Short mmCIF file of C-alpha atoms in Angstrom, two decimals:
data_model
loop_
_atom_site.label_atom_id
_atom_site.label_comp_id
_atom_site.label_asym_id
_atom_site.label_seq_id
_atom_site.Cartn_x
_atom_site.Cartn_y
_atom_site.Cartn_z
CA UNK A 2 -49.70 57.53 11.92
CA UNK A 3 -48.67 60.22 9.45
CA UNK A 4 -49.27 57.79 6.60
CA UNK A 5 -52.72 56.80 7.78
CA UNK A 6 -53.85 60.26 8.83
CA UNK A 7 -52.14 62.42 6.21
CA UNK A 8 -53.54 63.78 2.97
CA UNK A 9 -52.83 60.48 1.19
CA UNK A 10 -51.36 57.16 2.32
CA UNK A 11 -47.61 56.87 1.77
CA UNK A 12 -47.86 53.54 0.01
CA UNK A 13 -50.13 54.90 -2.68
CA UNK A 14 -48.04 58.05 -3.01
CA UNK A 15 -44.88 56.00 -3.39
CA UNK A 16 -46.38 53.65 -5.94
CA UNK A 17 -48.12 56.38 -7.90
CA UNK A 18 -46.03 59.52 -7.41
CA UNK A 19 -47.86 61.40 -10.17
CA UNK A 20 -51.32 60.64 -8.81
CA UNK A 21 -53.45 63.56 -7.72
CA UNK A 22 -54.71 63.72 -4.19
CA UNK A 23 -58.32 63.77 -5.38
CA UNK A 24 -57.82 60.60 -7.45
CA UNK A 25 -56.27 58.72 -4.51
CA UNK A 26 -59.12 59.79 -2.25
CA UNK A 27 -61.73 58.54 -4.70
CA UNK A 28 -59.90 55.25 -5.12
CA UNK A 29 -59.69 54.68 -1.37
CA UNK A 30 -63.38 55.39 -0.81
CA UNK A 31 -64.11 53.02 -3.69
CA UNK A 32 -61.85 50.47 -2.00
CA UNK A 33 -64.03 50.74 1.12
CA UNK A 34 -67.09 50.01 -1.04
CA UNK A 35 -65.41 47.03 -2.69
CA UNK A 36 -64.27 45.76 0.70
CA UNK A 37 -67.85 45.85 1.97
CA UNK A 38 -69.00 44.11 -1.21
CA UNK A 39 -66.40 41.38 -0.69
CA UNK A 40 -67.57 40.86 2.88
CA UNK A 41 -71.17 40.59 1.63
CA UNK A 42 -70.17 38.02 -0.99
CA UNK A 43 -68.35 35.96 1.64
CA UNK A 44 -71.39 36.04 3.92
CA UNK A 45 -73.67 34.52 1.28
CA UNK A 46 -71.34 31.63 0.51
CA UNK A 47 -73.34 28.59 1.74
CA UNK A 48 -70.65 27.32 4.13
CA UNK A 49 -70.18 30.73 5.73
CA UNK A 50 -73.90 31.50 5.78
CA UNK A 51 -74.58 28.44 7.93
CA UNK A 52 -72.11 29.71 10.55
CA UNK A 53 -73.72 33.16 10.91
CA UNK A 54 -76.16 31.88 13.51
CA UNK A 55 -73.21 31.82 15.92
CA UNK A 56 -73.18 35.62 15.96
CA UNK A 57 -74.71 36.73 19.29
CA UNK A 58 -78.34 37.68 18.84
CA UNK A 59 -78.20 37.60 15.05
CA UNK A 60 -80.69 34.77 14.64
CA UNK A 61 -82.70 35.35 17.81
CA UNK A 62 -86.07 36.94 17.35
CA UNK A 63 -85.75 36.87 13.59
CA UNK A 64 -89.28 35.74 13.25
CA UNK A 65 -90.40 39.33 13.75
CA UNK A 66 -89.09 40.40 10.34
CA UNK A 67 -92.50 41.79 9.48
CA UNK A 68 -93.69 42.09 13.05
CA UNK A 69 -96.13 39.19 12.63
CA UNK A 70 -94.79 35.83 13.76
CA UNK A 71 -92.74 35.61 16.94
CA UNK A 72 -90.91 32.31 16.27
CA UNK A 73 -89.68 31.34 12.81
CA UNK A 74 -86.48 29.49 11.96
CA UNK A 75 -84.17 32.06 10.35
CA UNK A 76 -81.51 29.59 9.22
CA UNK A 77 -82.27 30.15 5.54
CA UNK A 78 -82.35 33.94 5.81
CA UNK A 79 -78.96 34.49 7.44
CA UNK A 80 -77.10 35.41 4.25
CA UNK A 81 -79.97 37.66 3.19
CA UNK A 82 -79.97 39.43 6.56
CA UNK A 83 -76.20 39.79 6.58
CA UNK A 84 -76.09 41.39 3.12
CA UNK A 85 -78.87 43.81 4.08
CA UNK A 86 -77.02 44.89 7.21
CA UNK A 87 -73.73 45.23 5.36
CA UNK A 88 -75.52 47.32 2.73
CA UNK A 89 -77.03 49.48 5.46
CA UNK A 90 -73.61 50.03 7.02
CA UNK A 91 -72.00 51.10 3.72
CA UNK A 92 -74.93 53.33 2.84
CA UNK A 93 -74.84 54.98 6.27
CA UNK A 94 -71.07 55.52 5.98
CA UNK A 95 -71.29 57.27 2.60
CA UNK A 96 -74.40 59.20 3.64
CA UNK A 97 -72.46 60.55 6.62
CA UNK A 98 -69.65 61.81 4.38
CA UNK A 99 -72.09 63.16 1.80
CA UNK A 100 -73.63 65.36 4.50
CA UNK A 101 -70.27 66.37 5.96
CA UNK A 102 -68.93 67.46 2.55
CA UNK A 103 -71.84 69.64 1.47
CA UNK A 104 -70.63 72.88 -0.17
CA UNK A 105 -66.90 72.11 0.07
CA UNK A 106 -65.43 74.34 -2.65
CA UNK A 107 -61.68 73.93 -2.22
CA UNK A 108 -59.06 72.14 -0.15
CA UNK A 109 -58.79 75.27 2.02
CA UNK A 110 -62.04 74.19 3.65
CA UNK A 111 -61.13 72.32 6.87
CA UNK A 112 -63.51 69.53 5.87
CA UNK A 113 -61.39 68.79 2.79
CA UNK A 114 -58.73 67.34 5.10
CA UNK A 115 -61.37 64.93 6.37
CA UNK A 116 -62.12 63.94 2.77
CA UNK A 117 -58.49 63.39 1.79
CA UNK A 118 -57.03 62.02 5.02
CA UNK A 119 -57.60 60.18 8.30
CA UNK A 120 -58.07 56.89 6.46
CA UNK A 121 -57.37 54.68 9.44
CA UNK A 122 -60.06 56.42 11.47
CA UNK A 123 -62.48 56.27 8.53
CA UNK A 124 -61.93 52.53 8.41
CA UNK A 125 -62.65 52.31 12.15
CA UNK A 126 -65.87 54.31 11.62
CA UNK A 127 -66.96 51.91 8.85
CA UNK A 128 -66.18 48.89 11.03
CA UNK A 129 -68.07 50.43 13.95
CA UNK A 130 -71.15 51.14 11.83
CA UNK A 131 -71.00 47.60 10.42
CA UNK A 132 -70.84 46.01 13.86
CA UNK A 133 -73.72 48.17 15.04
CA UNK A 134 -75.79 47.26 11.98
CA UNK A 135 -75.71 43.58 12.93
CA UNK A 136 -77.41 44.46 16.22
CA UNK A 137 -80.34 46.25 14.56
CA UNK A 138 -83.56 44.54 15.74
CA UNK A 139 -85.44 42.94 12.88
CA UNK A 140 -88.90 44.39 13.38
CA UNK A 141 -89.79 46.01 10.07
CA UNK A 142 -86.15 46.64 9.13
CA UNK A 143 -85.96 44.11 6.29
CA UNK A 144 -89.22 45.14 4.62
CA UNK A 145 -88.53 48.88 4.95
CA UNK A 146 -84.89 48.67 3.90
CA UNK A 147 -85.96 46.64 0.85
CA UNK A 148 -87.75 49.70 -0.54
CA UNK A 149 -84.76 51.93 0.20
CA UNK A 150 -82.70 49.45 -1.80
CA UNK A 151 -85.21 49.47 -4.66
CA UNK A 152 -85.19 53.27 -4.96
CA UNK A 153 -81.41 53.52 -4.61
CA UNK A 154 -80.84 50.77 -7.17
CA UNK A 155 -83.15 52.46 -9.66
CA UNK A 156 -81.20 55.71 -9.34
CA UNK A 157 -77.86 53.90 -9.66
CA UNK A 158 -79.05 52.14 -12.80
CA UNK A 159 -79.85 55.58 -14.24
CA UNK A 160 -76.32 56.74 -13.35
CA UNK A 161 -74.99 53.63 -15.08
CA UNK A 162 -76.99 54.54 -18.16
CA UNK A 163 -75.69 58.12 -18.18
CA UNK A 164 -72.11 56.86 -17.97
CA UNK A 165 -72.77 54.21 -20.61
CA UNK A 166 -74.22 56.76 -23.03
CA UNK A 167 -71.30 59.09 -22.37
CA UNK A 168 -68.84 56.22 -22.88
CA UNK A 169 -70.53 55.19 -26.14
CA UNK A 170 -70.41 58.74 -27.55
CA UNK A 171 -66.76 59.17 -26.51
CA UNK A 172 -65.84 55.80 -28.01
CA UNK A 173 -67.44 56.63 -31.36
CA UNK A 174 -65.92 60.12 -31.47
CA UNK A 175 -62.40 58.87 -30.79
CA UNK A 176 -62.54 56.13 -33.40
CA UNK A 177 -63.95 58.51 -36.01
CA UNK A 178 -61.26 61.04 -35.08
CA UNK A 179 -58.59 58.37 -35.48
CA UNK A 180 -60.08 57.39 -38.83
CA UNK A 181 -59.73 60.98 -40.01
CA UNK A 182 -56.07 61.15 -38.99
CA UNK A 183 -54.68 57.73 -39.95
CA UNK A 184 -55.81 54.50 -41.62
CA UNK A 185 -59.48 55.31 -42.21
CA UNK A 186 -60.32 51.91 -43.71
CA UNK A 187 -59.00 50.04 -40.66
CA UNK A 188 -60.81 52.22 -38.14
CA UNK A 189 -64.09 52.06 -40.04
CA UNK A 190 -63.73 48.28 -40.31
CA UNK A 191 -63.22 48.07 -36.52
CA UNK A 192 -66.24 50.33 -35.97
CA UNK A 193 -68.44 48.16 -38.17
CA UNK A 194 -67.15 44.93 -36.61
CA UNK A 195 -67.84 46.02 -33.02
CA UNK A 196 -71.27 47.33 -34.00
CA UNK A 197 -72.11 44.03 -35.74
CA UNK A 198 -70.97 42.02 -32.69
CA UNK A 199 -73.14 44.10 -30.35
CA UNK A 200 -76.24 43.76 -32.55
CA UNK A 201 -75.62 40.04 -33.12
CA UNK A 202 -75.31 39.48 -29.37
CA UNK A 203 -78.52 41.48 -28.81
CA UNK A 204 -80.45 39.45 -31.39
CA UNK A 205 -79.20 36.18 -29.92
CA UNK A 206 -80.12 37.34 -26.42
CA UNK A 207 -83.63 38.38 -27.50
CA UNK A 208 -84.14 34.98 -29.11
CA UNK A 209 -83.05 33.20 -25.94
CA UNK A 210 -85.35 35.38 -23.85
CA UNK A 211 -88.33 34.41 -26.01
CA UNK A 212 -87.34 30.73 -25.79
CA UNK A 213 -86.72 30.49 -22.04
CA UNK A 214 -88.87 33.22 -20.49
CA UNK A 215 -92.08 32.91 -22.53
CA UNK A 216 -94.52 30.14 -23.38
CA UNK A 217 -96.92 29.80 -26.34
CA UNK A 218 -99.78 30.22 -23.87
CA UNK A 219 -99.49 32.67 -20.98
CA UNK A 220 -96.42 34.61 -19.81
CA UNK A 221 -98.00 37.73 -21.29
CA UNK A 222 -95.88 40.09 -19.23
CA UNK A 223 -92.62 38.56 -20.46
CA UNK A 224 -93.73 38.70 -24.08
CA UNK A 225 -94.79 42.33 -23.67
CA UNK A 226 -91.55 43.42 -21.97
CA UNK A 227 -89.31 41.76 -24.57
CA UNK A 228 -91.37 43.04 -27.51
CA UNK A 229 -91.62 46.61 -26.23
CA UNK A 230 -87.90 46.87 -25.58
CA UNK A 231 -87.12 45.31 -28.96
CA UNK A 232 -89.30 47.90 -30.70
CA UNK A 233 -87.77 50.76 -28.68
CA UNK A 234 -84.24 49.58 -29.52
CA UNK A 235 -85.14 49.49 -33.20
CA UNK A 236 -86.54 53.01 -32.96
CA UNK A 237 -83.42 54.50 -31.35
CA UNK A 238 -81.20 52.66 -33.84
CA UNK A 239 -83.10 54.11 -36.78
CA UNK A 240 -83.22 57.59 -35.25
CA UNK A 241 -79.44 57.57 -34.68
CA UNK A 242 -78.74 57.42 -38.44
CA UNK A 243 -81.45 59.77 -39.71
CA UNK A 244 -80.05 62.56 -41.95
CA UNK A 245 -81.29 65.32 -39.64
CA UNK A 246 -79.65 63.68 -36.62
CA UNK A 247 -76.43 63.10 -38.53
CA UNK A 248 -76.39 66.73 -39.62
CA UNK A 249 -76.82 67.96 -36.04
CA UNK A 250 -74.48 65.33 -34.55
CA UNK A 251 -71.96 64.02 -37.10
CA UNK A 252 -70.50 61.59 -34.55
CA UNK A 253 -73.82 59.92 -33.84
CA UNK A 254 -74.11 56.42 -35.23
CA UNK A 255 -74.94 52.77 -34.75
CA UNK A 256 -72.06 52.03 -32.39
CA UNK A 257 -73.72 53.97 -29.60
CA UNK A 258 -77.14 52.56 -30.44
CA UNK A 259 -75.82 48.97 -30.50
CA UNK A 260 -74.19 49.35 -27.08
CA UNK A 261 -77.35 50.87 -25.58
CA UNK A 262 -79.39 48.08 -27.19
CA UNK A 263 -77.19 45.39 -25.66
CA UNK A 264 -77.41 46.97 -22.21
CA UNK A 265 -81.19 47.31 -22.53
CA UNK A 266 -81.49 43.62 -23.36
CA UNK A 267 -79.40 42.82 -20.28
CA UNK A 268 -81.74 44.89 -18.09
CA UNK A 269 -84.71 43.09 -19.68
CA UNK A 270 -83.09 39.74 -18.88
CA UNK A 271 -82.47 40.82 -15.28
CA UNK A 272 -86.11 41.90 -14.98
CA UNK A 273 -87.45 38.62 -16.39
CA UNK A 274 -85.23 36.71 -13.96
CA UNK A 275 -87.29 38.30 -11.16
CA UNK A 276 -90.73 37.35 -12.52
CA UNK A 277 -92.31 35.47 -9.58
CA UNK A 278 -93.92 32.78 -11.76
CA UNK A 279 -92.06 29.49 -12.01
CA UNK A 280 -93.62 28.61 -15.36
CA UNK A 281 -92.43 31.85 -16.99
CA UNK A 282 -89.12 32.07 -15.14
CA UNK A 283 -86.98 28.91 -15.17
CA UNK A 284 -84.31 30.69 -13.09
CA UNK A 285 -86.70 31.53 -10.24
CA UNK A 286 -85.14 30.67 -6.89
CA UNK A 287 -87.13 29.74 -3.79
CA UNK A 288 -85.93 28.80 -0.32
CA UNK A 289 -88.14 27.66 2.51
CA UNK A 290 -87.61 28.20 6.21
CA UNK A 291 -85.62 24.97 6.63
CA UNK A 292 -83.05 26.02 4.08
CA UNK A 293 -83.81 23.05 1.84
CA UNK A 294 -85.57 22.94 -1.50
CA UNK A 295 -88.94 21.35 -2.10
CA UNK A 296 -89.34 18.67 -4.70
CA UNK A 297 -90.17 21.17 -7.42
CA UNK A 298 -87.98 24.07 -6.32
CA UNK A 299 -84.23 24.42 -6.91
CA UNK A 300 -82.02 25.19 -3.93
CA UNK A 301 -81.45 28.88 -3.67
CA UNK A 302 -77.99 30.26 -4.24
CA UNK A 303 -77.45 33.96 -4.74
CA UNK A 304 -75.16 33.28 -7.70
CA UNK A 305 -77.21 33.37 -10.87
CA UNK A 306 -76.06 34.71 -14.23
CA UNK A 307 -77.83 38.13 -14.07
CA UNK A 308 -76.30 38.79 -10.64
CA UNK A 309 -72.79 37.95 -11.86
CA UNK A 310 -73.14 40.24 -14.88
CA UNK A 311 -74.60 42.94 -12.63
CA UNK A 312 -71.64 42.60 -10.26
CA UNK A 313 -69.17 43.07 -13.15
CA UNK A 314 -71.06 46.12 -14.44
CA UNK A 315 -71.16 47.53 -10.90
CA UNK A 316 -67.37 47.22 -10.55
CA UNK A 317 -66.69 48.84 -13.95
CA UNK A 318 -69.17 51.66 -13.34
CA UNK A 319 -67.80 52.43 -9.88
CA UNK A 320 -64.22 52.52 -11.16
CA UNK A 321 -65.42 54.76 -14.00
CA UNK A 322 -66.86 57.20 -11.46
CA UNK A 323 -63.65 57.12 -9.42
CA UNK A 324 -61.02 57.44 -12.14
CA UNK A 325 -62.32 59.11 -15.25
CA UNK A 326 -63.62 62.52 -16.18
CA UNK A 327 -65.94 62.78 -19.15
CA UNK A 328 -65.14 64.25 -22.55
CA UNK A 329 -68.52 66.00 -22.51
CA UNK A 330 -69.17 69.23 -20.57
CA UNK A 331 -72.73 68.19 -19.69
CA UNK A 332 -71.59 65.07 -17.82
CA UNK A 333 -68.75 66.96 -16.15
CA UNK A 334 -71.21 69.62 -15.01
CA UNK A 335 -73.35 66.89 -13.45
CA UNK A 336 -70.40 65.40 -11.56
CA UNK A 337 -68.52 68.69 -11.14
CA UNK A 338 -65.37 67.23 -12.67
CA UNK A 339 -62.81 68.62 -15.07
CA UNK A 340 -60.29 66.70 -17.15
CA UNK A 341 -57.44 68.96 -16.11
CA UNK A 342 -58.56 69.43 -12.51
CA UNK A 343 -60.06 72.61 -11.11
CA UNK A 344 -57.04 73.35 -9.02
CA UNK A 345 -54.40 72.99 -11.70
CA UNK A 346 -52.95 76.27 -10.61
CA UNK A 347 -51.77 74.69 -7.41
CA UNK A 348 -48.67 73.53 -9.21
CA UNK A 349 -47.80 71.37 -12.18
CA UNK A 350 -46.32 67.92 -11.94
CA UNK A 351 -45.34 66.23 -8.75
CA UNK A 352 -44.02 68.11 -5.81
CA UNK A 353 -40.83 66.82 -4.27
CA UNK A 354 -40.46 67.04 -0.54
CA UNK A 355 -37.37 65.80 1.25
CA UNK A 356 -36.19 64.10 -1.93
CA UNK A 357 -39.35 61.92 -2.03
CA UNK A 358 -42.10 62.02 -4.57
CA UNK A 359 -45.47 62.95 -3.08
CA UNK A 360 -48.90 63.47 -4.54
CA UNK A 361 -49.72 67.15 -4.57
CA UNK A 362 -53.03 68.61 -3.58
CA UNK A 363 -54.55 69.93 -6.80
CA UNK A 364 -57.67 71.48 -5.28
CA UNK A 365 -56.55 74.67 -3.54
CA UNK A 366 -58.32 76.86 -6.10
CA UNK A 367 -61.37 74.63 -6.38
CA UNK A 368 -62.37 71.00 -5.98
CA UNK A 369 -61.91 68.85 -9.07
CA UNK A 370 -65.06 66.84 -8.30
CA UNK A 371 -68.13 67.24 -6.14
CA UNK A 372 -67.41 65.48 -2.86
CA UNK A 373 -71.09 65.20 -1.95
CA UNK A 374 -72.17 63.88 -5.35
CA UNK A 375 -69.36 61.34 -5.32
CA UNK A 376 -70.43 59.99 -1.93
CA UNK A 377 -74.07 59.91 -3.05
CA UNK A 378 -72.99 57.81 -6.05
CA UNK A 379 -71.22 55.37 -3.74
CA UNK A 380 -74.27 55.32 -1.44
CA UNK A 381 -76.49 54.35 -4.39
CA UNK A 382 -73.86 51.83 -5.51
CA UNK A 383 -73.96 50.22 -2.05
CA UNK A 384 -77.75 49.87 -2.28
CA UNK A 385 -77.49 48.50 -5.83
CA UNK A 386 -74.96 45.82 -4.91
CA UNK A 387 -77.04 44.92 -1.86
CA UNK A 388 -80.06 44.26 -4.07
CA UNK A 389 -77.96 42.50 -6.71
CA UNK A 390 -76.40 40.06 -4.25
CA UNK A 391 -79.83 39.17 -2.82
CA UNK A 392 -81.44 38.93 -6.28
CA UNK A 393 -83.96 41.60 -5.18
CA UNK A 394 -85.71 38.92 -3.07
CA UNK A 395 -87.60 39.49 0.16
CA UNK A 396 -89.43 37.26 2.70
CA UNK A 397 -93.09 36.62 1.93
CA UNK A 398 -95.96 37.28 4.34
CA UNK A 399 -95.68 33.83 5.91
CA UNK A 400 -91.94 34.27 6.49
CA UNK A 401 -91.46 30.75 5.11
CA UNK A 402 -89.97 31.62 1.71
CA UNK A 403 -87.80 34.29 0.14
CA UNK A 404 -89.60 35.38 -3.01
CA UNK A 405 -89.03 37.73 -5.88
CA UNK A 406 -91.68 40.51 -5.89
CA UNK A 407 -93.12 42.18 -8.99
CA UNK A 408 -91.65 45.41 -7.62
CA UNK A 409 -88.18 44.31 -8.77
CA UNK A 410 -89.47 43.49 -12.25
CA UNK A 411 -91.14 46.86 -12.76
CA UNK A 412 -88.19 48.84 -11.38
CA UNK A 413 -85.78 47.18 -13.81
CA UNK A 414 -88.09 47.48 -16.80
CA UNK A 415 -88.81 51.12 -15.97
CA UNK A 416 -85.09 51.84 -15.75
CA UNK A 417 -84.56 50.30 -19.21
CA UNK A 418 -87.27 52.56 -20.65
CA UNK A 419 -85.80 55.58 -18.89
CA UNK A 420 -82.37 54.76 -20.34
CA UNK A 421 -83.71 54.48 -23.88
CA UNK A 422 -85.59 57.75 -23.54
CA UNK A 423 -82.46 59.41 -22.16
CA UNK A 424 -80.39 58.19 -25.12
CA UNK A 425 -83.11 59.29 -27.53
CA UNK A 426 -83.01 62.73 -25.92
CA UNK A 427 -79.25 63.00 -26.50
CA UNK A 428 -79.98 62.43 -30.19
CA UNK A 429 -82.84 64.87 -30.68
CA UNK A 430 -81.82 67.56 -28.17
CA UNK A 431 -79.72 69.56 -30.70
CA UNK A 432 -82.78 69.74 -32.97
CA UNK A 433 -85.25 70.59 -30.21
CA UNK A 434 -82.95 73.20 -28.59
CA UNK A 435 -80.91 74.64 -31.47
CA UNK A 436 -79.67 77.60 -29.38
CA UNK A 437 -77.78 75.41 -26.89
CA UNK A 438 -74.29 74.04 -27.37
CA UNK A 439 -74.31 70.22 -27.43
CA UNK A 440 -70.82 69.78 -28.80
#
């Protein structure tokens, strides 16, 4: 009981005696998110999905998804419904803790104990919310929760872009710093090689997008999206090496631009994979109400290439949020994190108690990260993975087919434009606001 309800589980403390309490707490909340993601993945495996109808009441009355038809076979929507309800449960869990942790400034606040302990009871709360979510009547739940997922996913993609830009700047700065202290030729060669690989992969990807997602006649939207993003990537690449930019930001360069370009092309690919036109989207997936494919439609599985890449990026981004503080004050100010920890005065090193190593609480003078913002990030991550695992699909008006709406396409394309504009702002901000410190 003391292990499960204390400030940090004994197993983690024993394995990582130098770990800070705040780091363990973030990792355990992230573990809850990954656990829910794993359950969602299991539920959309075809063999498991077919067994979900055995859940009491889960498939009954499912024809009222949009409140229109009273009796529709829901056998092909079970995995979709299960992922939506699992996503709702995780989002509700993190929303609850985000509200409970508002304005927690230090571990002296009684609510900090709830953040850093009582893990067994937190797990029971998550399980209880999950069980309750599977008893939510359909009604308009699926259609309404789809738009919650769209908004949350858009915001999480923006968070991904902020972290990616921060990572790219830190990467370039460290390699240039290493070049100034040791073998400069080797570090510059590595910098050029990685940059070349990123740009080569981007060019190859753009070529493939034109080949597979456009046609000589028609598919105007796909051609426009690819061309616009290609032009924008060229613009930010050129701007990153302009003399004025280099003078204001000596560490700015093509490494960052190449990484942002590659990620933008991935977002473009993910958007084109949601275009609801079979002719312009060879990866379009359709499933009718019998769960079988028509003669011209491939059988739907939720495992396509954009979803797998999105799942990997989701895992890396979530771990990034949980483990790492930024090298840049602006990003730390956003997340309220510090590399050394706000409560470093609570005591250096690892406290020993009864001859055993235990993680010390480093937040008595001030929290080392914003509890509320952290839970909001996990809430958005839960919505993002929910949409990723369902390919952003939703039932059509006839409730016979799960289709990809244009909403998903525009959200992803808009997020790619927002990311490019955000990166462009990080380049020109020192020139536009010369009085501010952007070091």
